[in-house]
PDB file of C-alpha atoms in Angstrom:
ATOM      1  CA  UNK A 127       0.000   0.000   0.000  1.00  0.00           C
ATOM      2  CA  UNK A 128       3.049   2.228   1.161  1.00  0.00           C
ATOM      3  CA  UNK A 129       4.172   1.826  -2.537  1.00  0.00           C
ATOM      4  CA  UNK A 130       0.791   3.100  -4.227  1.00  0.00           C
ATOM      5  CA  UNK A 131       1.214   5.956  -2.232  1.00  0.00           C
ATOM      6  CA  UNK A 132       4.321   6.907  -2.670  1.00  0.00           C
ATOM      7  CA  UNK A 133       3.539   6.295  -6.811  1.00  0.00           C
ATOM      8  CA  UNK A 134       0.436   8.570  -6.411  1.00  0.00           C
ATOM      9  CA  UNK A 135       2.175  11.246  -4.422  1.00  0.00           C
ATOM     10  CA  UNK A 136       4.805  11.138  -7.820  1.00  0.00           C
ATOM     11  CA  UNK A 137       1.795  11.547 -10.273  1.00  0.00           C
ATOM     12  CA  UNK A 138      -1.514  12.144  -8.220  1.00  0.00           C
ATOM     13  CA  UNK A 139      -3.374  11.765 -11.901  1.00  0.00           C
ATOM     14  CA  UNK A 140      -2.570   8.115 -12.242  1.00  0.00           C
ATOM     15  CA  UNK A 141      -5.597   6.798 -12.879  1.00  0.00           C
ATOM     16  CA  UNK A 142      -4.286   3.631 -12.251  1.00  0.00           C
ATOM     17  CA  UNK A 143      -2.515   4.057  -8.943  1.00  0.00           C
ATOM     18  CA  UNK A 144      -5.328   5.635  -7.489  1.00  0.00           C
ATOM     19  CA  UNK A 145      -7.451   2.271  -8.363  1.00  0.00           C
ATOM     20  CA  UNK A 146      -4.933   0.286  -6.574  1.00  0.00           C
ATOM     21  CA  UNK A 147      -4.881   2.455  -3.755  1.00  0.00           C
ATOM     22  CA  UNK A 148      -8.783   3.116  -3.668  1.00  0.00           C
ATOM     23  CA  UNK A 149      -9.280  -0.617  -3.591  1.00  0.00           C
ATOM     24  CA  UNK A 150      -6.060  -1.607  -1.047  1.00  0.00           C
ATOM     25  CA  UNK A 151      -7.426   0.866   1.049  1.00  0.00           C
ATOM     26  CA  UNK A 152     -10.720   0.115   1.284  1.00  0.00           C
ATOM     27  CA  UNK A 153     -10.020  -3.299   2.134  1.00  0.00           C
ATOM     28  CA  UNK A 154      -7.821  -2.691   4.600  1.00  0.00           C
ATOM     29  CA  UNK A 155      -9.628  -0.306   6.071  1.00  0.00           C
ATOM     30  CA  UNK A 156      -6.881   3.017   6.031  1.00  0.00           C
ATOM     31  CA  UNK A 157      -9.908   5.632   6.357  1.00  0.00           C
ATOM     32  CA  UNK A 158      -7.285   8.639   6.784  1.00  0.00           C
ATOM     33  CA  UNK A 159      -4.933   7.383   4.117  1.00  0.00           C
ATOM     34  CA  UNK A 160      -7.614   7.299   1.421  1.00  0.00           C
ATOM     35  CA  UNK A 161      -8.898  10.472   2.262  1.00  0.00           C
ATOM     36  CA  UNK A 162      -5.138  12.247   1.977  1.00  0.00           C
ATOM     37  CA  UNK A 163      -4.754  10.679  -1.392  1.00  0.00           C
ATOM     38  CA  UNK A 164      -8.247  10.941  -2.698  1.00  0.00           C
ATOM     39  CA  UNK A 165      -7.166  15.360  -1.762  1.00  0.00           C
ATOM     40  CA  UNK A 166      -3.935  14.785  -2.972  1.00  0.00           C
ATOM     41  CA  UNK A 167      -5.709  13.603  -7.128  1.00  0.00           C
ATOM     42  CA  UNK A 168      -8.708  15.899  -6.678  1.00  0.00           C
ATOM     43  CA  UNK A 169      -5.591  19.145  -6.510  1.00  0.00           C
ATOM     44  CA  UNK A 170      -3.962  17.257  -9.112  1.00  0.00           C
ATOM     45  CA  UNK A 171      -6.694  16.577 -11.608  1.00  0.00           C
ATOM     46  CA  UNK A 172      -8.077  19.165 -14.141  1.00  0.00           C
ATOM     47  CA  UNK A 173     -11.194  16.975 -14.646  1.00  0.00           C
ATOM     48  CA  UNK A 174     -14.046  18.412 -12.694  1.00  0.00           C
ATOM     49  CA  UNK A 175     -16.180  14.792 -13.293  1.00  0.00           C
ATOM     50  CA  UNK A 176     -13.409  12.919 -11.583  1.00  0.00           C
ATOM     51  CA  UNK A 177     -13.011  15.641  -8.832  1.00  0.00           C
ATOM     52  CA  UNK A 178     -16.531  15.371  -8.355  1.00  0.00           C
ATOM     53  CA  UNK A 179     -16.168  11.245  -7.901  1.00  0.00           C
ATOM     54  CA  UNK A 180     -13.410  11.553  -5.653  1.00  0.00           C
ATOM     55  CA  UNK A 181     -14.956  14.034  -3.367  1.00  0.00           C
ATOM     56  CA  UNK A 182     -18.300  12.169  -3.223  1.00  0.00           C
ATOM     57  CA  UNK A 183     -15.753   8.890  -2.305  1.00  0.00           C
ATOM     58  CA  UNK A 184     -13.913  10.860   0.069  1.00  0.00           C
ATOM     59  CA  UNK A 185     -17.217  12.688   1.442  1.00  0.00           C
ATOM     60  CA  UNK A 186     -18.658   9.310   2.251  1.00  0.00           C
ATOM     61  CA  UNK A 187     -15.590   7.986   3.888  1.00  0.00           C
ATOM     62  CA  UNK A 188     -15.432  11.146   6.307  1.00  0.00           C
ATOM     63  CA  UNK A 189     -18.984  10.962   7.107  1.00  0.00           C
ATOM     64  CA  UNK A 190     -19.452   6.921   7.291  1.00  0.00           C
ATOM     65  CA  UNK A 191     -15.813   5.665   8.546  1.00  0.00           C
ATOM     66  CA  UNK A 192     -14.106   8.668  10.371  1.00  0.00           C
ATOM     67  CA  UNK A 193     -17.431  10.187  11.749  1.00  0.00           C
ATOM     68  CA  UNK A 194     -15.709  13.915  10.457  1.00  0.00           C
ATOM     69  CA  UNK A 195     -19.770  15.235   9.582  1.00  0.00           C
ATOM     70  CA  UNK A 196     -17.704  18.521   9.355  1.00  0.00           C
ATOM     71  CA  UNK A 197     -15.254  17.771   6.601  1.00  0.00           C
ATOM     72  CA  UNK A 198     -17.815  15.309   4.852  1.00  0.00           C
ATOM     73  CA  UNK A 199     -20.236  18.583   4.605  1.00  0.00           C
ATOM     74  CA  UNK A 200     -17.437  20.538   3.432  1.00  0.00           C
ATOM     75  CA  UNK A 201     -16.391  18.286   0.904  1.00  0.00           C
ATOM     76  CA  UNK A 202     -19.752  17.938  -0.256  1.00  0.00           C
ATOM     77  CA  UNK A 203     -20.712  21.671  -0.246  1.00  0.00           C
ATOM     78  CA  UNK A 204     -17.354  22.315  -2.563  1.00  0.00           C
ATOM     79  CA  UNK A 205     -18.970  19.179  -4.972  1.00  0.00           C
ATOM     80  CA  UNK A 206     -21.622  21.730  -5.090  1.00  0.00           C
ATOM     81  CA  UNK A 207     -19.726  24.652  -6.454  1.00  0.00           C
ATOM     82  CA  UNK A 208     -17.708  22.047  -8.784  1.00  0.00           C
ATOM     83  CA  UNK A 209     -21.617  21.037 -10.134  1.00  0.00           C
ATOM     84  CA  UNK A 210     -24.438  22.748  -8.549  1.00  0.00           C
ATOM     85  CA  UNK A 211     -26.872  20.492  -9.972  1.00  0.00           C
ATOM     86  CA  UNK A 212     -25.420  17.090  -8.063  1.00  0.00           C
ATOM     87  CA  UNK A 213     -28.595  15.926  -6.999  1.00  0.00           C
ATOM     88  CA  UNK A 214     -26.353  12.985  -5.108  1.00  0.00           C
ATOM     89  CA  UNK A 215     -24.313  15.508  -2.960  1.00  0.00           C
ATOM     90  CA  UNK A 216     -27.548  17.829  -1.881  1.00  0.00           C
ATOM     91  CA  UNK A 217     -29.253  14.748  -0.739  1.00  0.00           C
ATOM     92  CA  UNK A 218     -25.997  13.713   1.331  1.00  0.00           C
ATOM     93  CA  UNK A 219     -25.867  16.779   2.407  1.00  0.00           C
ATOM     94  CA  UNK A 220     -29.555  17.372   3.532  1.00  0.00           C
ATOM     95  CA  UNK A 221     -29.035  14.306   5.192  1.00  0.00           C
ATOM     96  CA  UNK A 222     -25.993  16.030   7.187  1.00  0.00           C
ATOM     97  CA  UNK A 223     -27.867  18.679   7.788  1.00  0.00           C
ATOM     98  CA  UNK A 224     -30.970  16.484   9.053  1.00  0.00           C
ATOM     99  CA  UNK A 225     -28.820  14.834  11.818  1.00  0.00           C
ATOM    100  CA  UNK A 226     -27.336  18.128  12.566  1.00  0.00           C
ATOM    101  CA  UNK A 227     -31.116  19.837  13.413  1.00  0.00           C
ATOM    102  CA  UNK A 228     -29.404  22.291  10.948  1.00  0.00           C
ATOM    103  CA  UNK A 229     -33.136  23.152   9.779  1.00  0.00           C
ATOM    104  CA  UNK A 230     -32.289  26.600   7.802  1.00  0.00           C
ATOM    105  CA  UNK A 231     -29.662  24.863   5.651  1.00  0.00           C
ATOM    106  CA  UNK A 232     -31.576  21.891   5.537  1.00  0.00           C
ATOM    107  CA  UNK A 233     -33.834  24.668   3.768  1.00  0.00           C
ATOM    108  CA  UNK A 234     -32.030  25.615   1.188  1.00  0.00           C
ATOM    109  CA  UNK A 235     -30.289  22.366   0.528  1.00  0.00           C
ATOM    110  CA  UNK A 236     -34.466  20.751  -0.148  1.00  0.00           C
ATOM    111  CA  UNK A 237     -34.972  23.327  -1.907  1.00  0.00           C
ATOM    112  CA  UNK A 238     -32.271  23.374  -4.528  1.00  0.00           C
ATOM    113  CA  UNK A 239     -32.884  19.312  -4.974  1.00  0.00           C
ATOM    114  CA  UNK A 240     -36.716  20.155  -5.612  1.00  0.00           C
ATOM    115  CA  UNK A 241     -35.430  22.592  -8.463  1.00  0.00           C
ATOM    116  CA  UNK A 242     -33.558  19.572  -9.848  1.00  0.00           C
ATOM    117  CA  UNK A 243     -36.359  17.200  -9.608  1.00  0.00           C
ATOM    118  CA  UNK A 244     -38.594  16.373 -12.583  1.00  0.00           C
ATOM    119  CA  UNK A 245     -40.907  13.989 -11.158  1.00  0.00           C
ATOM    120  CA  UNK A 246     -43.882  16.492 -10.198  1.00  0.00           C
ATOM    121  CA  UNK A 247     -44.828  13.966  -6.933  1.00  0.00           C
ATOM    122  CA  UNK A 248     -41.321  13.853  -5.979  1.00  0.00           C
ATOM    123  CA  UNK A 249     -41.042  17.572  -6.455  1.00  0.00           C
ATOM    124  CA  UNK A 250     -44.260  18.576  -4.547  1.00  0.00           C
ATOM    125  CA  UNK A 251     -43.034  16.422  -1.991  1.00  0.00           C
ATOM    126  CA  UNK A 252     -39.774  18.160  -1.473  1.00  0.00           C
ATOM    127  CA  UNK A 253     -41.521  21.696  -1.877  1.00  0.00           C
ATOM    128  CA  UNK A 254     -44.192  20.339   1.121  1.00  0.00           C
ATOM    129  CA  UNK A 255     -41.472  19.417   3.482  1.00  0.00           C
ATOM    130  CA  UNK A 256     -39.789  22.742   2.869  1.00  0.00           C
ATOM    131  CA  UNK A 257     -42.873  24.581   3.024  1.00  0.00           C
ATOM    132  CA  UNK A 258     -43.181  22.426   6.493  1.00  0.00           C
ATOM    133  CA  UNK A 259     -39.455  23.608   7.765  1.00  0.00           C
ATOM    134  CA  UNK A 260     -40.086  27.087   6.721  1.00  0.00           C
ATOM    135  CA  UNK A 261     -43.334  27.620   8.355  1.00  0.00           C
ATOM    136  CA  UNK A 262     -43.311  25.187  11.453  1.00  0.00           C
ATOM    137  CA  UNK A 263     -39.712  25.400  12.275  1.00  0.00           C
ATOM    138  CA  UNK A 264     -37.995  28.392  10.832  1.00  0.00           C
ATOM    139  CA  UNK A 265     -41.306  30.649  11.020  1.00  0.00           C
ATOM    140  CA  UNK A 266     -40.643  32.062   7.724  1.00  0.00           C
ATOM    141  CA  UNK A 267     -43.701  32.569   6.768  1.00  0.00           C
ATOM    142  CA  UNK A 268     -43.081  34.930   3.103  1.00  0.00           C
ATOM    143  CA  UNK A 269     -40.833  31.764   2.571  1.00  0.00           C
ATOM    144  CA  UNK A 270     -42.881  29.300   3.266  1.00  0.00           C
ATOM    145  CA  UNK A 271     -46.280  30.414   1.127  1.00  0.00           C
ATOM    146  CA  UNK A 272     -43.667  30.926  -2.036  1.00  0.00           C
ATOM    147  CA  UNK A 273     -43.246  26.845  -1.491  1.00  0.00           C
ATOM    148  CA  UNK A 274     -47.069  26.194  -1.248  1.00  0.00           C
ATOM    149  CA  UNK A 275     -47.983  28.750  -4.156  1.00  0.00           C
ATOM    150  CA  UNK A 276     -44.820  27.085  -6.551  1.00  0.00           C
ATOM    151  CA  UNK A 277     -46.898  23.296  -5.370  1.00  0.00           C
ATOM    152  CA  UNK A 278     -50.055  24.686  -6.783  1.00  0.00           C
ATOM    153  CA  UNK A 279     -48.204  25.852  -9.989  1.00  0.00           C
ATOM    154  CA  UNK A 280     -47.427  22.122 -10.351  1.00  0.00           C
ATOM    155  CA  UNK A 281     -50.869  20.856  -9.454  1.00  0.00           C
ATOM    156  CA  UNK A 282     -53.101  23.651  -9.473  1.00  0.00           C
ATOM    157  CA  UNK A 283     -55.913  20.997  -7.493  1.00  0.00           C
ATOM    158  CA  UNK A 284     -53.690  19.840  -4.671  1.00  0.00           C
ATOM    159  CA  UNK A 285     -56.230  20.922  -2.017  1.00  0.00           C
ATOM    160  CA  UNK A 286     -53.298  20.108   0.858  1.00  0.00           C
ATOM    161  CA  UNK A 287     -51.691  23.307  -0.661  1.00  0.00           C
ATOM    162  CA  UNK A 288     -54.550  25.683  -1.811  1.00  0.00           C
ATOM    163  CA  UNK A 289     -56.169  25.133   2.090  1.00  0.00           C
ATOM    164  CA  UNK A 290     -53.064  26.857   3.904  1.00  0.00           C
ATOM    165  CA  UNK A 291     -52.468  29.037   1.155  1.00  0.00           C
ATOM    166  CA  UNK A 292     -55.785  30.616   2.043  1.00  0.00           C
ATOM    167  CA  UNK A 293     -55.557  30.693   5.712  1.00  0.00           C
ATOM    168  CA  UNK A 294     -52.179  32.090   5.281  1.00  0.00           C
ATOM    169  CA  UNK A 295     -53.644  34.628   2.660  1.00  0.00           C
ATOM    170  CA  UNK A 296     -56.027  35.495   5.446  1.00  0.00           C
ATOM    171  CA  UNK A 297     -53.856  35.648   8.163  1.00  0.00           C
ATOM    172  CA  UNK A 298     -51.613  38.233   6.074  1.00  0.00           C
ATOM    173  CA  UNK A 299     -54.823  40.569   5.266  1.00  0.00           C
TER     174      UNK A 299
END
């Protein structure tokens, strides 16, 4: 393993190398290791795609292996300015941010993966648990409404919207 690593450290782009040492590493379980070399190709590479693969690798280990939810949510957060549509690194990160109680960027983390979902249901769903968290939690209540009104966009009969929408239209008056 010593010997992968010192070959990667020579040319942190080997594709190759970084196999070996992804898979000797795994298997024997070097956490800390892995994580140095995965930062060690993502400086070296000019790819953003593979940067992006290594972080979410290296974002996983932090979080799952070394229990780091600090690095593994900064790691995924710079995935997001790498590719701010990575609908894989805003749901690991909601999920950080879930454990955390962190409900305000649990906010804005749902909603950015609504904007990237297609699938209405799936969507509305999203925009309903935000609208929950902004309203409920966060007590943002201009915020909240923009998530109900933006459901009944999508389904302009989805009573479980139009119902607080009016109370909340009420309650503003």
């Amino acid at each position: 393993f010593e010997a992968y690593l010192k070959a990667l450290s020579l040319d942190p782009s080997d594709v190759d190398v970084l196999r070996y040492v992804d898979e000797l590493g795994q298997k024997l379980m070097l956490w800390n290791e892995l994580v140095s070399a995965y930062s060690k190709a993502i400086e070296a590479s000019t790819d953003d795609e593979q940067k992006v693969a290594l972080m979410l690798k290296m974002a996983q280990i932090q979080n799952d292996k070394l229990q780091n939810v600090e690095d593994a949510k900064a790691t995924l957060v710079g995935i997001l300015k790498i590719d701010s549509e990575n609908i894989e690194a805003a749901r690991k990160l909601a999920d950080i941010y879930t454990a955390m109680g962190d409900n305000s960027a649990l906010l804005d983390v749902l909603a950015r993966i609504a904007e990237l979902t297609y699938e209405v249901a799936a969507q509305k769903d999203l925009l309903f648990r935000c609208a929950d968290i902004a309203l409920n939690t966060l007590n943002l209540v201009q915020r909240g409404t923009a998530f109900l009104e933006k459901i009944v966009e999508l389904d302009d009969s989805d009573m479980n919207a139009i119902e607080p929408l009016l109370v909340l239209y009420q309650e503003a008056e």
